[in-house]
PDB file of C-alpha atoms in Angstrom:
ATOM      1  CA  MET X  97      44.733 209.310 -48.605  1.00  0.00           C
ATOM      2  CA  HIS X  98      47.571 207.470 -50.318  1.00  0.00           C
ATOM      3  CA  ILE X  99      50.519 209.859 -50.069  1.00  0.00           C
ATOM      4  CA  GLN X 100      52.864 209.350 -53.012  1.00  0.00           C
ATOM      5  CA  ASP X 101      56.645 209.108 -52.881  1.00  0.00           C
ATOM      6  CA  GLY X 102      58.246 212.530 -52.909  1.00  0.00           C
ATOM      7  CA  PHE X 103      55.499 214.367 -51.009  1.00  0.00           C
ATOM      8  CA  LEU X 104      57.138 214.176 -47.566  1.00  0.00           C
ATOM      9  CA  THR X 105      60.581 215.311 -46.500  1.00  0.00           C
ATOM     10  CA  GLY X 106      62.914 212.545 -45.311  1.00  0.00           C
ATOM     11  CA  GLN X 107      62.696 213.702 -41.699  1.00  0.00           C
ATOM     12  CA  TRP X 108      58.902 213.386 -41.614  1.00  0.00           C
ATOM     13  CA  ALA X 109      58.853 210.118 -43.564  1.00  0.00           C
ATOM     14  CA  VAL X 110      61.191 208.563 -40.972  1.00  0.00           C
ATOM     15  CA  THR X 111      59.179 210.051 -38.078  1.00  0.00           C
ATOM     16  CA  TRP X 112      55.951 208.458 -39.324  1.00  0.00           C
ATOM     17  CA  PHE X 113      57.713 205.113 -39.931  1.00  0.00           C
ATOM     18  CA  GLY X 114      59.026 205.152 -36.357  1.00  0.00           C
ATOM     19  CA  THR X 115      55.705 206.132 -34.794  1.00  0.00           C
ATOM     20  CA  ALA X 116      53.679 203.636 -36.807  1.00  0.00           C
ATOM     21  CA  SER X 117      56.100 200.771 -36.086  1.00  0.00           C
ATOM     22  CA  VAL X 118      55.295 200.892 -32.345  1.00  0.00           C
ATOM     23  CA  PHE X 119      51.608 200.298 -33.083  1.00  0.00           C
ATOM     24  CA  VAL X 120      52.400 197.647 -35.685  1.00  0.00           C
ATOM     25  CA  ALA X 121      54.541 195.709 -33.176  1.00  0.00           C
ATOM     26  CA  LYS X 122      51.656 195.666 -30.682  1.00  0.00           C
ATOM     27  CA  GLY X 123      49.360 194.576 -33.516  1.00  0.00           C
ATOM     28  CA  ILE X 124      51.553 191.601 -34.446  1.00  0.00           C
ATOM     29  CA  TYR X 125      51.581 190.529 -30.790  1.00  0.00           C
ATOM     30  CA  ASP X 126      47.776 190.807 -30.660  1.00  0.00           C
ATOM     31  CA  VAL X 127      47.338 188.740 -33.839  1.00  0.00           C
ATOM     32  CA  THR X 128      49.266 185.780 -32.387  1.00  0.00           C
ATOM     33  CA  LYS X 129      47.540 186.014 -28.997  1.00  0.00           C
ATOM     34  CA  LYS X 130      44.035 186.290 -30.403  1.00  0.00           C
ATOM     35  CA  ALA X 131      44.619 183.516 -32.974  1.00  0.00           C
ATOM     36  CA  GLU X 132      45.602 181.195 -30.099  1.00  0.00           C
ATOM     37  CA  LYS X 133      42.651 182.120 -27.905  1.00  0.00           C
ATOM     38  CA  ILE X 134      39.746 182.533 -30.338  1.00  0.00           C
ATOM     39  CA  LEU X 135      39.021 179.685 -32.746  1.00  0.00           C
ATOM     40  CA  MET X 136      37.177 181.660 -35.426  1.00  0.00           C
ATOM     41  CA  PHE X 137      39.728 184.478 -35.386  1.00  0.00           C
ATOM     42  CA  LYS X 138      41.737 183.321 -38.437  1.00  0.00           C
ATOM     43  CA  PRO X 139      38.799 183.117 -40.870  1.00  0.00           C
ATOM     44  CA  LEU X 140      37.565 186.459 -39.564  1.00  0.00           C
ATOM     45  CA  LEU X 141      41.035 187.922 -40.099  1.00  0.00           C
ATOM     46  CA  GLY X 142      41.028 186.624 -43.697  1.00  0.00           C
ATOM     47  CA  LEU X 143      37.611 188.136 -44.319  1.00  0.00           C
ATOM     48  CA  VAL X 144      38.470 191.504 -42.800  1.00  0.00           C
ATOM     49  CA  SER X 145      41.889 191.794 -44.471  1.00  0.00           C
ATOM     50  CA  ALA X 146      40.368 191.147 -47.913  1.00  0.00           C
ATOM     51  CA  ALA X 147      37.685 193.732 -47.124  1.00  0.00           C
ATOM     52  CA  VAL X 148      40.196 196.389 -46.009  1.00  0.00           C
ATOM     53  CA  PHE X 149      42.352 195.814 -49.107  1.00  0.00           C
ATOM     54  CA  PHE X 150      39.383 196.049 -51.466  1.00  0.00           C
ATOM     55  CA  ILE X 151      37.529 198.911 -49.748  1.00  0.00           C
ATOM     56  CA  SER X 152      40.636 201.098 -49.521  1.00  0.00           C
ATOM     57  CA  LEU X 153      41.401 200.575 -53.219  1.00  0.00           C
ATOM     58  CA  LEU X 154      37.886 201.132 -54.539  1.00  0.00           C
ATOM     59  CA  PRO X 155      37.437 204.560 -56.188  1.00  0.00           C
ATOM     60  CA  ILE X 156      33.791 205.482 -55.674  1.00  0.00           C
ATOM     61  CA  PRO X 157      32.499 208.350 -57.828  1.00  0.00           C
ATOM     62  CA  VAL X 158      30.794 211.156 -55.916  1.00  0.00           C
ATOM     63  CA  PRO X 159      28.552 212.881 -58.470  1.00  0.00           C
ATOM     64  CA  ILE X 160      27.958 216.073 -56.489  1.00  0.00           C
ATOM     65  CA  THR X 161      31.669 216.922 -56.664  1.00  0.00           C
ATOM     66  CA  GLY X 162      32.403 215.050 -59.871  1.00  0.00           C
ATOM     67  CA  THR X 163      35.399 213.390 -58.256  1.00  0.00           C
ATOM     68  CA  SER X 164      36.092 209.981 -56.767  1.00  0.00           C
ATOM     69  CA  SER X 165      37.714 208.679 -53.625  1.00  0.00           C
ATOM     70  CA  HIS X 166      37.752 205.575 -51.479  1.00  0.00           C
ATOM     71  CA  PRO X 167      36.562 204.665 -47.993  1.00  0.00           C
ATOM     72  CA  CYS X 168      39.055 203.179 -45.487  1.00  0.00           C
ATOM     73  CA  GLY X 169      37.642 199.992 -43.971  1.00  0.00           C
ATOM     74  CA  THR X 170      39.875 200.250 -40.917  1.00  0.00           C
ATOM     75  CA  PRO X 171      37.161 201.476 -38.489  1.00  0.00           C
ATOM     76  CA  LEU X 172      35.123 198.348 -39.272  1.00  0.00           C
ATOM     77  CA  ALA X 173      38.232 196.166 -38.994  1.00  0.00           C
ATOM     78  CA  ALA X 174      39.156 197.754 -35.657  1.00  0.00           C
ATOM     79  CA  ILE X 175      35.729 197.070 -34.173  1.00  0.00           C
ATOM     80  CA  LEU X 176      35.774 193.438 -35.315  1.00  0.00           C
ATOM     81  CA  VAL X 177      39.362 192.257 -34.815  1.00  0.00           C
ATOM     82  CA  GLY X 178      40.708 194.956 -32.488  1.00  0.00           C
ATOM     83  CA  PRO X 179      42.427 198.291 -33.251  1.00  0.00           C
ATOM     84  CA  PHE X 180      46.025 197.039 -33.234  1.00  0.00           C
ATOM     85  CA  VAL X 181      45.295 193.996 -35.396  1.00  0.00           C
ATOM     86  CA  SER X 182      43.528 196.328 -37.809  1.00  0.00           C
ATOM     87  CA  ILE X 183      46.758 198.364 -38.044  1.00  0.00           C
ATOM     88  CA  VAL X 184      48.662 195.229 -39.166  1.00  0.00           C
ATOM     89  CA  LEU X 185      46.016 194.592 -41.836  1.00  0.00           C
ATOM     90  CA  SER X 186      46.441 198.139 -43.098  1.00  0.00           C
ATOM     91  CA  VAL X 187      50.222 197.620 -43.428  1.00  0.00           C
ATOM     92  CA  VAL X 188      49.695 194.563 -45.654  1.00  0.00           C
ATOM     93  CA  SER X 189      47.039 196.319 -47.694  1.00  0.00           C
ATOM     94  CA  LEU X 190      48.989 199.575 -48.133  1.00  0.00           C
ATOM     95  CA  LEU X 191      52.206 197.741 -49.012  1.00  0.00           C
ATOM     96  CA  LEU X 192      50.464 195.750 -51.779  1.00  0.00           C
ATOM     97  CA  GLN X 193      48.780 198.907 -53.044  1.00  0.00           C
ATOM     98  CA  ALA X 194      52.103 200.782 -53.148  1.00  0.00           C
ATOM     99  CA  LEU X 195      53.948 197.926 -54.889  1.00  0.00           C
ATOM    100  CA  PHE X 196      51.413 196.890 -57.520  1.00  0.00           C
ATOM    101  CA  PHE X 197      48.629 199.483 -57.793  1.00  0.00           C
ATOM    102  CA  ALA X 198      50.449 202.860 -57.843  1.00  0.00           C
ATOM    103  CA  HIS X 199      48.492 203.843 -54.720  1.00  0.00           C
ATOM    104  CA  GLY X 200      50.811 205.449 -52.186  1.00  0.00           C
ATOM    105  CA  GLY X 201      54.577 205.286 -51.948  1.00  0.00           C
ATOM    106  CA  ILE X 202      57.153 203.125 -50.217  1.00  0.00           C
ATOM    107  CA  THR X 203      58.938 205.992 -48.445  1.00  0.00           C
ATOM    108  CA  THR X 204      55.538 207.329 -47.346  1.00  0.00           C
ATOM    109  CA  LEU X 205      54.256 203.936 -46.174  1.00  0.00           C
ATOM    110  CA  GLY X 206      54.769 204.919 -42.520  1.00  0.00           C
ATOM    111  CA  ALA X 207      52.675 208.061 -42.955  1.00  0.00           C
ATOM    112  CA  ASN X 208      49.941 206.147 -44.787  1.00  0.00           C
ATOM    113  CA  VAL X 209      49.893 203.437 -42.097  1.00  0.00           C
ATOM    114  CA  MET X 210      49.715 206.175 -39.471  1.00  0.00           C
ATOM    115  CA  SER X 211      46.657 207.802 -41.066  1.00  0.00           C
ATOM    116  CA  GLU X 212      44.639 204.869 -42.409  1.00  0.00           C
ATOM    117  CA  GLY X 213      45.869 202.209 -39.994  1.00  0.00           C
ATOM    118  CA  VAL X 214      46.584 203.844 -36.659  1.00  0.00           C
ATOM    119  CA  ILE X 215      44.223 206.839 -36.647  1.00  0.00           C
ATOM    120  CA  GLY X 216      41.417 205.156 -38.636  1.00  0.00           C
ATOM    121  CA  SER X 217      41.489 202.119 -36.357  1.00  0.00           C
ATOM    122  CA  LEU X 218      41.894 203.903 -33.029  1.00  0.00           C
ATOM    123  CA  VAL X 219      39.313 206.616 -33.724  1.00  0.00           C
ATOM    124  CA  GLY X 220      36.831 204.040 -35.044  1.00  0.00           C
ATOM    125  CA  TYR X 221      37.361 201.730 -32.086  1.00  0.00           C
ATOM    126  CA  VAL X 222      37.229 204.431 -29.391  1.00  0.00           C
ATOM    127  CA  ILE X 223      34.115 206.079 -30.861  1.00  0.00           C
ATOM    128  CA  PHE X 224      32.405 202.670 -31.090  1.00  0.00           C
ATOM    129  CA  ARG X 225      33.207 201.854 -27.458  1.00  0.00           C
ATOM    130  CA  LEU X 226      32.123 205.319 -26.302  1.00  0.00           C
ATOM    131  CA  GLY X 227      28.918 205.026 -28.305  1.00  0.00           C
ATOM    132  CA  ARG X 228      28.117 201.682 -26.701  1.00  0.00           C
ATOM    133  CA  LYS X 229      28.824 203.099 -23.226  1.00  0.00           C
ATOM    134  CA  MET X 230      26.500 205.984 -23.974  1.00  0.00           C
ATOM    135  CA  GLY X 231      23.767 203.468 -24.746  1.00  0.00           C
ATOM    136  CA  PHE X 232      23.676 203.578 -28.557  1.00  0.00           C
ATOM    137  CA  SER X 233      22.632 200.388 -30.311  1.00  0.00           C
ATOM    138  CA  LEU X 234      25.291 198.243 -31.972  1.00  0.00           C
ATOM    139  CA  GLY X 235      24.458 199.470 -35.495  1.00  0.00           C
ATOM    140  CA  ILE X 236      24.301 203.167 -34.588  1.00  0.00           C
ATOM    141  CA  ALA X 237      27.529 203.096 -32.545  1.00  0.00           C
ATOM    142  CA  ALA X 238      29.332 201.278 -35.378  1.00  0.00           C
ATOM    143  CA  GLY X 239      27.871 203.676 -37.947  1.00  0.00           C
ATOM    144  CA  ILE X 240      29.127 206.747 -36.092  1.00  0.00           C
ATOM    145  CA  ALA X 241      32.515 205.045 -35.627  1.00  0.00           C
ATOM    146  CA  GLY X 242      32.768 204.301 -39.360  1.00  0.00           C
ATOM    147  CA  PHE X 243      31.938 207.896 -40.242  1.00  0.00           C
ATOM    148  CA  ALA X 244      34.300 209.452 -37.679  1.00  0.00           C
ATOM    149  CA  GLY X 245      37.148 207.040 -38.500  1.00  0.00           C
ATOM    150  CA  ASP X 246      36.917 207.856 -42.206  1.00  0.00           C
ATOM    151  CA  ILE X 247      36.993 211.626 -41.657  1.00  0.00           C
ATOM    152  CA  ALA X 248      39.834 211.280 -39.114  1.00  0.00           C
ATOM    153  CA  VAL X 249      41.957 209.413 -41.692  1.00  0.00           C
ATOM    154  CA  TYR X 250      41.684 212.200 -44.247  1.00  0.00           C
ATOM    155  CA  CYS X 251      42.293 214.932 -41.647  1.00  0.00           C
ATOM    156  CA  THR X 252      45.449 213.066 -40.565  1.00  0.00           C
ATOM    157  CA  THR X 253      46.641 212.765 -44.160  1.00  0.00           C
ATOM    158  CA  SER X 254      46.129 216.507 -44.612  1.00  0.00           C
ATOM    159  CA  LEU X 255      48.112 217.165 -41.424  1.00  0.00           C
ATOM    160  CA  GLU X 256      50.944 214.849 -42.526  1.00  0.00           C
ATOM    161  CA  LEU X 257      51.154 216.629 -45.874  1.00  0.00           C
ATOM    162  CA  ALA X 258      51.019 220.072 -44.279  1.00  0.00           C
ATOM    163  CA  LEU X 259      53.797 219.245 -41.823  1.00  0.00           C
ATOM    164  CA  GLY X 260      56.083 217.379 -44.186  1.00  0.00           C
ATOM    165  CA  MET X 261      55.627 218.886 -47.632  1.00  0.00           C
ATOM    166  CA  PRO X 262      58.877 219.451 -49.465  1.00  0.00           C
ATOM    167  CA  GLY X 263      60.079 222.335 -51.584  1.00  0.00           C
ATOM    168  CA  VAL X 264      60.129 226.074 -51.118  1.00  0.00           C
ATOM    169  CA  HIS X 265      56.756 227.694 -50.408  1.00  0.00           C
ATOM    170  CA  ASN X 266      55.298 230.519 -48.419  1.00  0.00           C
ATOM    171  CA  LEU X 267      52.446 228.606 -46.785  1.00  0.00           C
ATOM    172  CA  THR X 268      52.182 228.008 -43.047  1.00  0.00           C
ATOM    173  CA  ALA X 269      51.368 224.472 -41.923  1.00  0.00           C
ATOM    174  CA  ALA X 270      47.897 225.638 -40.795  1.00  0.00           C
ATOM    175  CA  LYS X 271      47.090 227.142 -44.193  1.00  0.00           C
ATOM    176  CA  ALA X 272      48.438 224.080 -45.985  1.00  0.00           C
ATOM    177  CA  PHE X 273      46.311 221.842 -43.743  1.00  0.00           C
ATOM    178  CA  LEU X 274      43.202 223.831 -44.681  1.00  0.00           C
ATOM    179  CA  ALA X 275      44.133 223.655 -48.367  1.00  0.00           C
ATOM    180  CA  PHE X 276      44.609 219.862 -48.322  1.00  0.00           C
ATOM    181  CA  SER X 277      41.595 219.056 -46.142  1.00  0.00           C
ATOM    182  CA  GLY X 278      39.491 221.426 -48.264  1.00  0.00           C
ATOM    183  CA  LEU X 279      40.504 219.344 -51.256  1.00  0.00           C
ATOM    184  CA  TYR X 280      39.649 216.005 -49.633  1.00  0.00           C
ATOM    185  CA  LEU X 281      36.576 216.661 -47.516  1.00  0.00           C
ATOM    186  CA  PRO X 282      33.877 217.607 -50.070  1.00  0.00           C
ATOM    187  CA  THR X 283      34.405 214.242 -51.785  1.00  0.00           C
ATOM    188  CA  GLN X 284      35.033 212.355 -48.577  1.00  0.00           C
ATOM    189  CA  LEU X 285      32.000 213.522 -46.603  1.00  0.00           C
ATOM    190  CA  PRO X 286      29.383 211.510 -48.556  1.00  0.00           C
ATOM    191  CA  LEU X 287      31.763 208.542 -48.643  1.00  0.00           C
ATOM    192  CA  ALA X 288      32.192 208.755 -44.871  1.00  0.00           C
ATOM    193  CA  ILE X 289      28.393 208.591 -44.502  1.00  0.00           C
ATOM    194  CA  LEU X 290      28.429 205.552 -46.792  1.00  0.00           C
ATOM    195  CA  GLU X 291      31.249 203.979 -44.762  1.00  0.00           C
ATOM    196  CA  GLY X 292      29.250 204.603 -41.582  1.00  0.00           C
ATOM    197  CA  LEU X 293      26.174 202.935 -43.064  1.00  0.00           C
ATOM    198  CA  VAL X 294      28.164 199.903 -44.259  1.00  0.00           C
ATOM    199  CA  THR X 295      29.973 199.577 -40.901  1.00  0.00           C
ATOM    200  CA  GLY X 296      26.701 199.735 -38.961  1.00  0.00           C
ATOM    201  CA  ALA X 297      24.950 197.310 -41.311  1.00  0.00           C
ATOM    202  CA  MET X 298      27.834 194.828 -41.127  1.00  0.00           C
ATOM    203  CA  LEU X 299      27.809 194.774 -37.319  1.00  0.00           C
ATOM    204  CA  LYS X 300      24.035 194.373 -37.273  1.00  0.00           C
ATOM    205  CA  TYR X 301      24.245 191.505 -39.767  1.00  0.00           C
ATOM    206  CA  ILE X 302      26.863 189.633 -37.739  1.00  0.00           C
ATOM    207  CA  ALA X 303      24.851 190.193 -34.555  1.00  0.00           C
ATOM    208  CA  LYS X 304      21.846 188.650 -36.266  1.00  0.00           C
ATOM    209  CA  VAL X 305      23.529 185.708 -38.004  1.00  0.00           C
ATOM    210  CA  ARG X 306      26.464 184.834 -35.729  1.00  0.00           C
ATOM    211  CA  PRO X 307      26.167 186.670 -32.423  1.00  0.00           C
ATOM    212  CA  ASP X 308      28.592 184.132 -30.921  1.00  0.00           C
ATOM    213  CA  ILE X 309      31.402 185.774 -32.916  1.00  0.00           C
ATOM    214  CA  LEU X 310      30.664 189.103 -31.250  1.00  0.00           C
ATOM    215  CA  TYR X 311      30.447 187.415 -27.803  1.00  0.00           C
ATOM    216  CA  ASN X 312      33.833 185.736 -28.305  1.00  0.00           C
ATOM    217  CA  LEU X 313      35.456 188.951 -29.450  1.00  0.00           C
ATOM    218  CA  GLY X 314      34.018 190.863 -26.494  1.00  0.00           C
ATOM    219  CA  ILE X 315      31.996 193.180 -28.726  1.00  0.00           C
ATOM    220  CA  LEU X 316      28.656 192.044 -27.290  1.00  0.00           C
ATOM    221  CA  GLU X 317      27.967 190.767 -23.820  1.00  0.00           C
ATOM    222  CA  LYS X 318      26.584 187.268 -23.683  1.00  0.00           C
ATOM    223  CA  PRO X 319      22.990 187.354 -22.419  1.00  0.00           C
ATOM    224  CA  GLU X 320      22.574 185.537 -19.103  1.00  0.00           C
ATOM    225  CA  LYS X 321      20.522 182.357 -19.326  1.00  0.00           C
TER     226      LYS X 321
ATOM    227  CA  MET T 106      12.838 207.786 -34.424  1.00  0.00           C
ATOM    228  CA  ILE T 107      16.273 206.195 -35.014  1.00  0.00           C
ATOM    229  CA  LYS T 108      14.895 204.296 -38.002  1.00  0.00           C
ATOM    230  CA  LYS T 109      13.651 207.570 -39.505  1.00  0.00           C
ATOM    231  CA  VAL T 110      17.067 209.198 -39.026  1.00  0.00           C
ATOM    232  CA  VAL T 111      18.779 206.219 -40.680  1.00  0.00           C
ATOM    233  CA  LEU T 112      16.279 206.349 -43.551  1.00  0.00           C
ATOM    234  CA  VAL T 113      16.934 210.065 -44.108  1.00  0.00           C
ATOM    235  CA  LEU T 114      20.703 209.420 -44.053  1.00  0.00           C
ATOM    236  CA  VAL T 115      20.334 206.628 -46.608  1.00  0.00           C
ATOM    237  CA  LEU T 116      18.252 208.853 -48.883  1.00  0.00           C
ATOM    238  CA  VAL T 117      20.679 211.788 -48.619  1.00  0.00           C
ATOM    239  CA  THR T 118      23.618 209.480 -49.350  1.00  0.00           C
ATOM    240  CA  ALA T 119      21.824 207.967 -52.318  1.00  0.00           C
ATOM    241  CA  ILE T 120      20.993 211.402 -53.741  1.00  0.00           C
ATOM    242  CA  VAL T 121      24.523 212.702 -53.279  1.00  0.00           C
ATOM    243  CA  LEU T 122      26.162 209.571 -54.615  1.00  0.00           C
ATOM    244  CA  PHE T 123      23.955 208.511 -57.465  1.00  0.00           C
ATOM    245  CA  ILE T 124      22.671 211.607 -59.247  1.00  0.00           C
ATOM    246  CA  PRO T 125      25.355 212.350 -61.831  1.00  0.00           C
ATOM    247  CA  SER T 126      23.623 215.557 -63.001  1.00  0.00           C
ATOM    248  CA  ALA T 127      24.793 217.174 -59.760  1.00  0.00           C
ATOM    249  CA  ALA T 128      28.451 216.705 -60.712  1.00  0.00           C
ATOM    250  CA  LEU T 129      30.520 219.876 -60.408  1.00  0.00           C
ATOM    251  CA  ALA T 130      34.069 219.041 -61.495  1.00  0.00           C
ATOM    252  CA  GLY T 131      35.187 219.918 -65.004  1.00  0.00           C
ATOM    253  CA  GLN T 132      37.190 216.732 -65.337  1.00  0.00           C
ATOM    254  CA  LYS T 133      34.817 214.002 -64.215  1.00  0.00           C
ATOM    255  CA  TRP T 134      35.669 211.307 -61.674  1.00  0.00           C
ATOM    256  CA  GLN T 135      39.250 212.326 -61.067  1.00  0.00           C
ATOM    257  CA  GLY T 136      40.544 210.717 -57.872  1.00  0.00           C
ATOM    258  CA  THR T 137      41.272 212.954 -54.887  1.00  0.00           C
ATOM    259  CA  ASP T 138      44.798 211.505 -54.813  1.00  0.00           C
ATOM    260  CA  ASP T 139      45.324 212.858 -58.353  1.00  0.00           C
ATOM    261  CA  LEU T 140      43.853 216.207 -57.326  1.00  0.00           C
ATOM    262  CA  LEU T 141      46.318 216.244 -54.456  1.00  0.00           C
ATOM    263  CA  ASP T 142      49.215 215.592 -56.850  1.00  0.00           C
ATOM    264  CA  SER T 143      48.233 218.722 -58.810  1.00  0.00           C
ATOM    265  CA  LYS T 144      47.728 220.785 -55.641  1.00  0.00           C
ATOM    266  CA  MET T 145      51.107 219.717 -54.256  1.00  0.00           C
ATOM    267  CA  LYS T 146      52.827 220.655 -57.511  1.00  0.00           C
ATOM    268  CA  GLN T 147      51.056 224.022 -57.444  1.00  0.00           C
ATOM    269  CA  ILE T 148      52.049 224.768 -53.837  1.00  0.00           C
ATOM    270  CA  THR T 149      55.546 223.312 -53.620  1.00  0.00           C
ATOM    271  CA  GLY T 150      56.610 222.755 -57.211  1.00  0.00           C
ATOM    272  CA  VAL T 151      57.308 219.117 -56.349  1.00  0.00           C
ATOM    273  CA  ALA T 152      55.748 216.361 -58.458  1.00  0.00           C
ATOM    274  CA  ALA T 153      55.033 212.835 -57.217  1.00  0.00           C
ATOM    275  CA  LYS T 154      57.741 210.302 -58.024  1.00  0.00           C
ATOM    276  CA  LYS T 155      56.842 207.582 -60.492  1.00  0.00           C
ATOM    277  CA  PRO T 156      55.331 204.469 -58.863  1.00  0.00           C
ATOM    278  CA  LEU T 157      57.193 201.157 -58.947  1.00  0.00           C
ATOM    279  CA  VAL T 158      54.685 199.735 -61.407  1.00  0.00           C
ATOM    280  CA  ASP T 159      53.276 202.266 -63.858  1.00  0.00           C
ATOM    281  CA  VAL T 160      49.646 201.192 -64.122  1.00  0.00           C
ATOM    282  CA  ASN T 161      48.999 203.632 -66.963  1.00  0.00           C
ATOM    283  CA  GLN T 162      50.814 201.411 -69.493  1.00  0.00           C
ATOM    284  CA  GLY T 163      48.170 199.978 -71.813  1.00  0.00           C
ATOM    285  CA  ASN T 164      45.906 197.469 -70.090  1.00  0.00           C
ATOM    286  CA  LEU T 165      48.319 196.767 -67.229  1.00  0.00           C
ATOM    287  CA  GLY T 166      46.316 198.843 -64.747  1.00  0.00           C
ATOM    288  CA  LEU T 167      43.071 197.182 -65.803  1.00  0.00           C
ATOM    289  CA  PHE T 168      44.674 193.754 -65.378  1.00  0.00           C
ATOM    290  CA  LEU T 169      46.129 194.533 -61.954  1.00  0.00           C
ATOM    291  CA  PHE T 170      42.916 196.025 -60.591  1.00  0.00           C
ATOM    292  CA  ALA T 171      40.833 193.159 -61.979  1.00  0.00           C
ATOM    293  CA  ALA T 172      43.250 190.567 -60.555  1.00  0.00           C
ATOM    294  CA  GLY T 173      43.384 192.349 -57.183  1.00  0.00           C
ATOM    295  CA  GLY T 174      39.598 192.648 -57.006  1.00  0.00           C
ATOM    296  CA  PHE T 175      39.138 189.012 -57.993  1.00  0.00           C
ATOM    297  CA  THR T 176      41.635 187.785 -55.393  1.00  0.00           C
ATOM    298  CA  ALA T 177      40.174 189.932 -52.605  1.00  0.00           C
ATOM    299  CA  GLY T 178      36.639 188.891 -53.600  1.00  0.00           C
ATOM    300  CA  THR T 179      37.571 185.204 -53.600  1.00  0.00           C
ATOM    301  CA  VAL T 180      39.194 185.374 -50.151  1.00  0.00           C
ATOM    302  CA  PHE T 181      36.292 187.438 -48.794  1.00  0.00           C
ATOM    303  CA  GLY T 182      33.653 185.114 -50.252  1.00  0.00           C
ATOM    304  CA  TYR T 183      35.400 181.961 -49.031  1.00  0.00           C
ATOM    305  CA  GLN T 184      35.763 183.241 -45.467  1.00  0.00           C
ATOM    306  CA  TRP T 185      32.232 184.688 -45.515  1.00  0.00           C
ATOM    307  CA  ARG T 186      30.883 181.255 -46.409  1.00  0.00           C
ATOM    308  CA  ARG T 187      32.949 179.615 -43.643  1.00  0.00           C
ATOM    309  CA  LEU T 188      31.805 182.113 -41.048  1.00  0.00           C
ATOM    310  CA  PHE T 189      28.197 182.854 -41.904  1.00  0.00           C
ATOM    311  CA  HIS T 190      26.897 179.802 -43.713  1.00  0.00           C
ATOM    312  CA  GLU T 191      28.757 176.623 -42.809  1.00  0.00           C
ATOM    313  CA  LYS T 192      29.155 177.503 -39.144  1.00  0.00           C
ATOM    314  CA  ALA T 193      26.122 179.670 -38.483  1.00  0.00           C
ATOM    315  CA  GLY T 194      24.799 178.996 -35.012  1.00  0.00           C
ATOM    316  CA  THR T 195      27.361 176.324 -34.158  1.00  0.00           C
ATOM    317  CA  GLY T 196      29.015 178.035 -31.217  1.00  0.00           C
ATOM    318  CA  ASN T 197      32.608 179.209 -31.075  1.00  0.00           C
ATOM    319  CA  ASP T 198      33.806 177.875 -34.427  1.00  0.00           C
TER     320      ASP T 198
END
């Protein structure tokens, strides 16, 4: 989902920068507030930021299509540290990837933050919360959130490309969206299932080993004594 | 019931991910981002601009990815140990 420099017109690149910056500002505010309130928040932030950076850079081969792609990590991050904090982590990760790893561009950073950071985090978080309200277990709700967040990221990237692609062409935005999502989704579908499984397993592991973390973050309700 | 569904999902994922004989693409293991570059050029005639650091120069890409993976792994492992081993079951921190 890393859109390279040159693939969006200036107007759309600026639009995505502007939109994403609102969410990033809220995220920075949340980081400082949560770090003050919750003692184990900083180590958790370190853990999650390293995970997001690594997961979103890891090209996993998908044998059935013969291609490779990467999961996102932001749905898991959003569930653990909050959706807006997760957006800040995606900015750091995407900036490093654009500067040193030839993954994504600088002018398209806003669009990439919008898809992986904002949409991945918000969809993952909302689906997780809805799943919990509907009575799903922690692992299942997180698993569905991981899957849905991953797919939402790639659909958003396809939309961004369809709306902002440069050059002269005779494709409507709808047709371009179908062309780009048709290119991503066959590879991404198995990886989204994998991301869902990892997200669910991670939440279940933390609930087993350190449930107090989930109580403090408001992910689980503390059982009454 | 839920356990059975999860088990089926795991098996399907494993089959799809780990049986290379099912591979379809002519050029194996090309990244979807690279596929997109080709598609974009085909549709619009516009090629991606060169990245700031060209990771295709010799072993530079290998070095950067190894260094990035090592750094992320070290940070992850250190914080994992702090959170799940040293402080397991000790309350808030």
